[in-house]
Amino acid sequence: MTKIVIAFYTAVILVSCTGKTGESSVSASEQVKLEQYLVEGRTLYLQHCGACHQADGKGLARLYPPLSQSDYLEGNVEKVVCNIRNGLNGPITVNGIEYNQAMPANYNLTPLEIAEITTYVYNSWGRSDGLISVLEVEKYLKNCSKD
Ligand code: HEC
């Protein structure tokens, strides 16, 4: 008797649950809220940030780093929120270029205003990261390290 062993069933089928169901659709009310944040955020940005970072977010020479295409923004919302509230000092690197000037604090901005500005920054100049809510911002502000 010839034994022919053929492994027919060595292939393991991995069923992965990627969860790609209809979750991606943003509700209409969230969309309206996002648009409100963006309108307010733009006005506040121009008042409080634009003088340095410029209306187009490109910054100014080696003095003020860009927000447009900034790698510093990547996955760093919590820190950005704290920087807006408390300012920023000391050397930082943005897109491979070192900056070392003081960014002023904004103690008078409310959590809502900071949420609007942050949402504007994270949804402008090619980014579309969606709403950064006032609740999120309040949580981050509680955790900012005190200097
Ligand atoms: C007086 C000028 C000035 C103003 C006004 C200002 N910044 Fe800045 N900003 C700076 C400087 C300078 C740095 C770099 C700080 C350092 O070198 O430590 C910086 C850094 C940053 C960074 C991190 C680096 C980057 O480019 O991604 C973010 C984000 C930022 N600012 C956002 C804002 C936002 C939002 C506002 C408005 C609420 C604002 N800044 C207002 C000067 C300013």
Coordinates of N, CA, C and O and ligand atoms in Angstrom, one line a residue:
M1 N 0.8 -1.2 0.0 CA 0.0 0.0 0.0 C 0.9 1.3 0.0 O 1.7 1.5 0.9
T2 N 0.7 2.1 -1.0 CA 1.5 3.3 -1.1 C 0.9 4.4 -0.2 O -0.3 4.6 -0.3
K3 N 1.7 4.9 0.6 CA 1.2 6.0 1.4 C 1.6 7.3 0.8 O 2.7 7.7 0.7
I4 N 0.6 7.9 0.3 CA 0.9 9.3 -0.2 C 0.3 10.3 0.8 O -0.9 10.3 1.0
V5 N 1.2 11.0 1.4 CA 0.7 12.0 2.3 C 0.7 13.4 1.7 O 1.7 13.9 1.4
I6 N -0.4 13.8 1.5 CA -0.5 15.2 0.9 C -1.2 16.1 2.0 O -2.3 15.8 2.4
A7 N -0.5 17.1 2.3 CA -1.1 18.0 3.3 C -2.0 19.0 2.5 O -1.5 20.0 2.0
F8 N -3.2 18.6 2.5 CA -4.1 19.5 1.9 C -4.5 20.7 2.7 O -4.9 21.7 2.3
Y9 N -4.4 20.4 4.0 CA -5.0 21.4 4.9 C -4.0 22.2 5.8 O -4.2 22.5 6.9
T10 N -2.9 22.5 5.1 CA -2.0 23.3 5.9 C -2.2 24.8 5.9 O -1.7 25.5 6.7
A11 N -3.1 25.1 5.0 CA -3.4 26.6 4.9 C -4.3 27.0 6.0 O -5.4 26.4 6.2
V12 N -3.9 27.8 6.8 CA -4.8 28.3 7.9 C -5.4 29.6 7.4 O -4.7 30.6 7.0
I13 N -6.7 29.6 7.5 CA -7.3 30.9 7.1 C -7.5 31.8 8.3 O -8.2 31.4 9.3
L14 N -6.9 32.9 8.3 CA -7.1 33.8 9.4 C -8.2 34.8 9.1 O -8.2 35.5 8.2
V15 N -9.2 34.7 10.0 CA -10.3 35.6 9.9 C -10.1 36.7 10.8 O -10.0 36.6 12.0
S16 N -9.8 37.9 10.2 CA -9.5 39.0 11.0 C -10.7 39.9 11.1 O -11.4 40.2 10.1
C17 N -11.0 40.4 12.3 CA -12.1 41.3 12.4 C -11.6 42.7 12.4 O -11.0 43.3 13.3
T18 N -11.7 43.3 11.3 CA -11.2 44.7 11.1 C -12.2 45.7 11.5 O -12.0 46.9 11.5
G19 N -13.4 45.3 11.7 CA -14.5 46.2 12.2 C -14.8 47.3 11.2 O -15.2 48.4 11.6
K20 N -14.7 47.0 10.0 CA -15.1 48.0 9.0 C -16.6 48.0 8.7 O -17.0 47.7 7.6
T21 N -17.3 48.3 9.7 CA -18.8 48.4 9.5 C -19.1 49.9 9.3 O -18.2 50.7 9.2
G22 N -20.3 50.2 9.4 CA -20.7 51.6 9.0 C -20.4 52.7 10.0 O -21.0 53.7 10.0
E23 N -19.4 52.4 10.9 CA -19.1 53.3 12.0 C -18.5 54.7 11.5 O -18.4 55.6 12.3
S24 N -18.0 54.7 10.3 CA -17.2 55.9 9.9 C -18.1 57.1 9.6 O -17.6 58.2 9.6
S25 N -19.4 56.9 9.4 CA -20.2 58.0 9.1 C -20.4 58.9 10.3 O -20.9 58.4 11.3
V26 N -20.0 60.1 10.2 CA -20.2 61.1 11.3 C -21.6 61.5 11.3 O -22.2 61.8 10.2
S27 N -22.2 61.6 12.5 CA -23.6 62.0 12.5 C -23.8 63.5 12.1 O -22.8 64.3 12.2
A28 N -25.0 63.8 11.7 CA -25.2 65.1 11.2 C -25.0 66.2 12.2 O -24.4 67.2 11.9
S29 N -25.3 65.9 13.5 CA -25.1 66.9 14.5 C -23.7 67.1 14.8 O -23.2 68.2 15.1
E30 N -22.9 66.0 14.8 CA -21.4 66.2 14.9 C -20.8 67.0 13.8 O -19.9 67.8 14.1
Q31 N -21.3 66.8 12.6 CA -20.8 67.6 11.5 C -21.1 69.1 11.7 O -20.2 69.9 11.4
V32 N -22.3 69.4 12.1 CA -22.7 70.8 12.4 C -21.7 71.4 13.5 O -21.2 72.5 13.3
K33 N -21.5 70.6 14.5 CA -20.6 71.0 15.6 C -19.2 71.3 15.1 O -18.6 72.3 15.4
L34 N -18.7 70.4 14.3 CA -17.4 70.5 13.7 C -17.3 71.8 12.9 O -16.4 72.6 13.1
E35 N -18.4 72.1 12.1 CA -18.3 73.3 11.3 C -18.4 74.6 12.2 O -17.7 75.6 11.9
Q36 N -19.1 74.5 13.3 CA -19.2 75.7 14.2 C -17.8 75.9 14.8 O -17.3 77.0 14.9
Y37 N -17.2 74.8 15.3 CA -15.8 74.9 15.9 C -14.9 75.5 14.9 O -14.0 76.3 15.2
L38 N -15.0 75.1 13.6 CA -14.0 75.6 12.6 C -14.2 77.1 12.3 O -13.2 77.8 12.2
V39 N -15.4 77.5 12.3 CA -15.7 79.0 12.1 C -15.1 79.8 13.2 O -14.4 80.7 13.0
E40 N -15.5 79.4 14.5 CA -15.0 80.1 15.7 C -13.5 79.9 15.8 O -12.8 80.9 16.1
G41 N -13.0 78.7 15.5 CA -11.6 78.4 15.6 C -10.8 79.3 14.7 O -9.7 79.8 15.1
R42 N -11.3 79.5 13.5 CA -10.5 80.3 12.5 C -10.3 81.8 13.0 O -9.3 82.3 13.0
T43 N -11.5 82.3 13.5 CA -11.4 83.7 14.1 C -10.4 83.8 15.2 O -9.6 84.7 15.3
L44 N -10.5 82.8 16.1 CA -9.7 82.9 17.3 C -8.2 82.6 16.9 O -7.3 83.2 17.5
Y45 N -8.0 81.8 15.9 CA -6.6 81.5 15.5 C -6.0 82.8 14.9 O -4.9 83.1 15.2
L46 N -6.8 83.5 14.1 CA -6.3 84.7 13.5 C -6.0 85.8 14.6 O -5.0 86.5 14.5
Q47 N -6.8 85.8 15.7 CA -6.5 86.7 16.8 C -5.3 86.4 17.6 O -4.6 87.2 18.0
H48 N -5.2 85.1 17.9 CA -4.3 84.7 19.0 C -3.0 84.0 18.5 O -2.1 83.8 19.2
C49 N -3.0 83.5 17.3 CA -1.9 82.7 16.8 C -1.3 83.2 15.5 O -0.2 83.0 15.2
G50 N -2.2 83.8 14.6 CA -1.8 84.1 13.3 C -0.7 85.1 13.1 O 0.1 85.0 12.2
A51 N -0.5 86.0 14.1 CA 0.6 87.0 14.1 C 1.9 86.3 14.0 O 2.9 86.7 13.3
C52 N 2.1 85.1 14.6 CA 3.3 84.4 14.6 C 3.3 83.2 13.6 O 4.1 83.1 12.7
H53 N 2.3 82.4 13.7 CA 2.2 81.2 12.8 C 1.7 81.5 11.4 O 1.7 80.7 10.6
Q54 N 1.2 82.7 11.3 CA 0.7 83.2 10.0 C -0.7 82.6 9.6 O -1.0 81.5 10.0
A55 N -1.5 83.3 8.8 CA -2.8 82.9 8.5 C -2.8 81.6 7.7 O -3.6 80.7 7.8
D56 N -1.7 81.4 6.9 CA -1.6 80.2 6.2 C -0.9 79.0 6.9 O -0.6 78.0 6.4
G57 N -0.6 79.3 8.2 CA 0.0 78.3 9.1 C 1.4 77.9 8.7 O 2.0 77.0 9.3
K58 N 2.1 78.7 7.9 CA 3.4 78.3 7.5 C 4.5 78.8 8.4 O 5.7 78.6 8.2
G59 N 4.1 79.6 9.4 CA 5.1 80.1 10.4 C 6.0 81.2 9.8 O 5.6 81.7 8.7
L60 N 7.0 81.6 10.4 CA 7.9 82.7 9.9 C 9.3 82.3 10.1 O 9.8 82.3 11.3
A61 N 10.0 82.1 9.0 CA 11.4 81.8 9.0 C 11.8 80.8 10.1 O 11.1 79.9 10.4
R62 N 12.9 81.1 10.8 CA 13.4 80.3 11.9 C 12.8 80.7 13.2 O 13.2 80.2 14.3
L63 N 12.0 81.7 13.2 CA 11.4 82.2 14.4 C 10.2 81.5 14.9 O 10.1 81.0 16.1
Y64 N 9.2 81.3 14.0 CA 8.0 80.7 14.4 C 7.7 79.5 13.5 O 7.6 79.6 12.3
P65 N 7.6 78.3 14.2 CA 7.5 77.1 13.4 C 6.2 77.0 12.7 O 5.2 77.6 13.1
P66 N 6.1 76.2 11.6 CA 4.8 76.0 10.9 C 3.9 75.1 11.6 O 4.3 74.3 12.4
L67 N 2.6 75.4 11.4 CA 1.6 74.4 11.9 C 1.1 73.6 10.7 O 0.8 72.4 10.8
S68 N 1.1 74.2 9.5 CA 0.8 73.5 8.3 C 1.9 72.5 8.0 O 3.1 72.9 8.0
Q69 N 1.5 71.3 7.8 CA 2.5 70.2 7.6 C 3.4 69.9 8.7 O 4.5 69.3 8.5
S70 N 3.1 70.4 9.9 CA 4.0 70.2 11.1 C 4.0 68.7 11.6 O 2.9 68.2 11.9
D71 N 5.1 68.1 11.7 CA 5.2 66.7 12.2 C 5.0 66.7 13.8 O 4.6 65.7 14.4
Y72 N 5.1 67.9 14.4 CA 4.9 68.0 15.8 C 3.5 67.8 16.2 O 3.2 67.2 17.3
L73 N 2.5 68.1 15.3 CA 1.1 67.9 15.6 C 0.7 66.4 15.6 O -0.2 66.1 16.3
E74 N 1.5 65.6 14.9 CA 1.1 64.2 14.7 C 0.9 63.5 16.1 O 1.9 63.4 16.9
G75 N -0.3 63.0 16.4 CA -0.5 62.3 17.6 C -0.2 63.0 18.9 O 0.2 62.4 19.9
N76 N -0.3 64.3 18.8 CA 0.3 65.1 19.9 C -0.8 66.2 20.4 O -0.4 67.2 21.0
V77 N -2.1 65.8 20.3 CA -3.1 66.8 20.6 C -3.0 67.3 22.1 O -3.2 68.5 22.4
E78 N -2.8 66.3 23.0 CA -2.8 66.6 24.4 C -1.7 67.7 24.7 O -2.0 68.7 25.4
K79 N -0.5 67.5 24.1 CA 0.6 68.5 24.3 C 0.3 69.8 23.7 O 0.5 70.9 24.3
V80 N -0.3 69.8 22.5 CA -0.7 71.0 21.8 C -1.7 71.9 22.6 O -1.5 73.1 22.8
V81 N -2.6 71.2 23.2 CA -3.6 71.8 24.1 C -2.9 72.5 25.2 O -3.2 73.7 25.6
C82 N -2.0 71.8 25.9 CA -1.3 72.4 27.0 C -0.4 73.5 26.6 O -0.3 74.5 27.3
N83 N 0.2 73.4 25.4 CA 1.1 74.5 24.9 C 0.2 75.8 24.7 O 0.7 76.9 24.9
I84 N -1.0 75.6 24.1 CA -1.8 76.8 23.9 C -2.1 77.4 25.2 O -2.0 78.6 25.4
R85 N -2.5 76.7 26.2 CA -2.8 77.2 27.5 C -1.6 77.8 28.2 O -1.6 79.0 28.7
N86 N -0.5 77.1 28.3 CA 0.6 77.5 29.2 C 1.8 78.0 28.4 O 2.8 78.4 29.1
G87 N 1.8 78.1 27.1 CA 2.9 78.6 26.4 C 4.0 77.5 26.2 O 3.8 76.3 26.7
L88 N 5.1 77.8 25.6 CA 6.1 76.8 25.3 C 7.4 77.5 25.3 O 7.6 78.6 24.7
N89 N 8.4 76.9 25.9 CA 9.8 77.5 26.0 C 10.8 76.4 25.7 O 10.5 75.2 25.9
G90 N 12.0 76.8 25.3 CA 13.1 75.8 25.1 C 13.1 75.3 23.7 O 12.1 75.5 22.9
P91 N 14.1 74.6 23.3 CA 14.3 74.1 22.0 C 13.3 73.0 21.6 O 13.1 72.1 22.4
I92 N 12.7 73.1 20.4 CA 11.9 72.1 19.9 C 12.2 71.9 18.4 O 12.7 72.8 17.8
T93 N 12.0 70.7 17.9 CA 12.3 70.4 16.5 C 11.0 70.2 15.7 O 10.1 69.4 16.2
V94 N 10.8 70.9 14.7 CA 9.6 70.7 13.8 C 10.1 70.5 12.4 O 10.8 71.3 11.8
N95 N 9.7 69.4 11.9 CA 10.1 68.9 10.5 C 11.6 69.0 10.3 O 12.1 69.5 9.3
G96 N 12.3 68.6 11.4 CA 13.8 68.5 11.3 C 14.5 69.9 11.5 O 15.8 69.9 11.5
I97 N 13.8 70.9 11.8 CA 14.4 72.2 12.0 C 14.2 72.6 13.5 O 13.1 72.5 14.0
E98 N 15.3 73.1 14.1 CA 15.1 73.5 15.5 C 14.7 74.9 15.7 O 15.1 75.8 15.0
Y99 N 13.7 75.1 16.6 CA 13.2 76.4 17.0 C 13.5 76.6 18.5 O 13.4 75.7 19.2
N100 N 13.8 77.8 18.8 CA 14.0 78.1 20.3 C 13.6 79.5 20.6 O 14.5 80.4 20.8
Q101 N 12.3 79.8 20.6 CA 11.8 81.1 21.0 C 10.6 80.8 21.9 O 10.1 79.7 22.0
A102 N 10.2 81.8 22.6 CA 9.1 81.6 23.6 C 7.8 81.8 22.9 O 7.6 82.7 22.1
M103 N 6.9 80.8 23.1 CA 5.5 81.0 22.7 C 4.7 81.4 24.0 O 4.8 80.8 25.0
P104 N 3.9 82.5 23.9 CA 3.2 83.0 25.1 C 2.1 82.1 25.5 O 1.5 81.4 24.7
A105 N 1.8 82.2 26.8 CA 0.6 81.4 27.3 C -0.7 82.1 27.0 O -0.7 83.3 26.6
N106 N -1.8 81.4 27.1 CA -3.1 82.0 26.9 C -4.0 81.7 28.0 O -5.0 80.9 27.9
Y107 N -3.8 82.3 29.2 CA -4.6 81.9 30.4 C -6.0 82.4 30.2 O -6.9 81.9 30.9
N108 N -6.3 83.3 29.4 CA -7.6 83.8 29.2 C -8.5 83.1 28.3 O -9.7 83.3 28.2
L109 N -8.0 82.2 27.5 CA -8.8 81.4 26.6 C -9.5 80.3 27.4 O -9.0 79.6 28.3
T110 N -10.8 80.2 27.2 CA -11.6 79.1 27.8 C -11.4 77.8 27.2 O -10.9 77.7 26.1
P111 N -11.7 76.7 27.9 CA -11.5 75.4 27.3 C -12.3 75.2 25.9 O -11.7 74.6 25.0
L112 N -13.4 75.9 25.8 CA -14.2 75.8 24.6 C -13.4 76.5 23.5 O -13.2 76.0 22.4
E113 N -12.8 77.7 23.8 CA -12.0 78.4 22.8 C -10.8 77.6 22.4 O -10.4 77.6 21.2
I114 N -10.1 77.0 23.4 CA -9.0 76.2 23.0 C -9.4 75.0 22.2 O -8.7 74.6 21.2
A115 N -10.5 74.4 22.5 CA -11.0 73.3 21.6 C -11.3 73.7 20.2 O -11.0 73.0 19.3
E116 N -11.8 74.9 20.1 CA -12.1 75.5 18.7 C -10.8 75.7 18.0 O -10.7 75.4 16.8
I117 N -9.9 76.3 18.6 CA -8.6 76.6 18.0 C -7.9 75.3 17.6 O -7.4 75.1 16.5
T118 N -7.9 74.4 18.5 CA -7.2 73.1 18.3 C -7.9 72.3 17.1 O -7.2 71.8 16.3
T119 N -9.2 72.4 17.1 CA -9.9 71.7 16.1 C -9.6 72.4 14.7 O -9.4 71.7 13.7
Y120 N -9.5 73.7 14.7 CA -9.2 74.4 13.5 C -7.8 74.0 13.0 O -7.6 73.7 11.8
V121 N -6.8 74.0 13.9 CA -5.4 73.6 13.5 C -5.4 72.2 13.0 O -4.7 71.9 12.0
Y122 N -6.1 71.3 13.6 CA -6.1 69.9 13.2 C -7.1 69.6 12.0 O -7.2 68.4 11.6
N123 N -7.7 70.6 11.5 CA -8.6 70.4 10.3 C -8.3 71.4 9.2 O -9.2 71.9 8.5
S124 N -7.1 71.9 9.2 CA -6.7 72.9 8.2 C -5.4 72.5 7.5 O -4.7 71.6 8.0
W125 N -5.1 73.2 6.4 CA -3.9 73.0 5.7 C -3.6 71.6 5.4 O -2.5 71.0 5.6
G126 N -4.6 70.9 4.9 CA -4.4 69.5 4.5 C -4.8 68.5 5.5 O -4.9 67.3 5.2
R127 N -5.0 68.9 6.8 CA -5.4 67.9 7.8 C -6.9 67.9 7.9 O -7.6 68.9 7.7
S128 N -7.4 66.7 8.3 CA -8.9 66.6 8.6 C -9.0 65.5 9.7 O -9.6 64.5 9.5
D129 N -8.6 65.9 10.9 CA -8.6 64.9 12.0 C -9.9 64.9 12.8 O -10.1 64.1 13.7
G130 N -10.8 65.8 12.4 CA -12.1 65.8 13.0 C -12.2 66.6 14.3 O -11.2 67.3 14.7
L131 N -13.3 66.6 14.9 CA -13.6 67.4 16.1 C -12.7 67.1 17.3 O -12.5 65.9 17.6
I132 N -12.2 68.1 18.0 CA -11.5 67.9 19.3 C -12.5 68.6 20.3 O -12.5 69.8 20.3
S133 N -13.2 67.8 21.0 CA -14.3 68.4 21.8 C -13.8 69.1 23.0 O -12.7 68.9 23.5
V134 N -14.7 70.0 23.6 CA -14.4 70.7 24.8 C -14.2 69.8 26.0 O -13.3 70.0 26.8
L135 N -14.9 68.6 26.0 CA -14.7 67.6 27.1 C -13.3 67.1 27.0 O -12.6 66.9 28.1
E136 N -12.8 66.7 25.8 CA -11.5 66.2 25.6 C -10.5 67.2 26.1 O -9.5 66.9 26.9
V137 N -10.7 68.5 25.7 CA -9.7 69.5 26.1 C -9.7 69.8 27.6 O -8.6 69.9 28.2
E138 N -10.9 69.7 28.2 CA -10.9 69.9 29.7 C -10.1 68.8 30.4 O -9.4 69.1 31.3
K139 N -10.2 67.6 29.9 CA -9.5 66.5 30.4 C -8.0 66.7 30.3 O -7.2 66.5 31.2
Y140 N -7.5 67.1 29.1 CA -6.1 67.3 28.8 C -5.6 68.5 29.7 O -4.5 68.4 30.2
L141 N -6.4 69.5 29.8 CA -5.9 70.7 30.6 C -5.6 70.3 32.1 O -4.7 70.8 32.7
K142 N -6.5 69.4 32.6 CA -6.2 69.0 34.0 C -4.9 68.3 34.2 O -4.3 68.3 35.2
N143 N -4.4 67.6 33.1 CA -3.2 66.8 33.1 C -1.9 67.6 32.7 O -0.9 67.0 32.7
C144 N -2.1 68.9 32.3 CA -0.9 69.6 31.9 C 0.1 69.7 33.0 O -0.3 70.0 34.1
S145 N 1.4 69.4 32.7 CA 2.3 69.5 33.8 C 2.5 71.0 34.2 O 2.6 71.9 33.3
K146 N 2.6 71.3 35.4 CA 2.7 72.7 35.9 C 4.2 73.0 35.9 O 5.0 72.2 36.4
D147 N 4.6 74.2 35.4 CA 6.0 74.6 35.4 C 6.4 75.1 36.8 O 5.6 75.8 37.4
Ligands
HEC1 C1 4.3 85.4 19.8 C2 4.3 84.3 18.8 C3 3.4 83.1 19.0 C4 2.1 83.1 19.2 C5 1.1 84.3 19.3 C6 1.7 81.7 19.1 N1 2.8 80.9 19.0 FE1 2.8 78.9 18.8 N2 4.8 78.9 18.8 C7 5.6 80.1 18.8 C8 7.0 79.7 18.9 C9 8.2 80.6 19.0 C10 7.0 78.3 19.0 C11 8.2 77.4 19.3 C12 8.5 77.4 20.8 C13 9.8 76.9 21.2 O1 10.8 77.1 20.5 O2 9.9 76.2 22.3 C14 5.6 77.8 18.9 C15 5.2 76.5 18.8 C16 3.9 76.1 18.6 C17 3.5 74.7 18.3 C18 4.4 73.5 18.3 C19 5.3 73.5 17.1 C20 4.6 73.4 15.8 O3 4.9 74.3 14.9 O4 3.8 72.5 15.5 C21 2.2 74.7 18.1 C22 1.3 73.5 17.8 C23 1.7 76.1 18.3 N3 2.8 76.9 18.5 C24 0.4 76.5 18.2 C25 0.0 77.8 18.5 C26 -1.4 78.2 18.5 C27 -2.6 77.3 18.3 C28 -1.4 79.5 18.9 C29 -2.6 80.4 19.2 C30 -3.4 80.0 20.4 C31 0.0 80.0 19.0 N4 0.8 78.9 18.7 C32 0.4 81.3 19.3 C33 5.2 81.4 18.7 C34 3.9 81.8 18.9

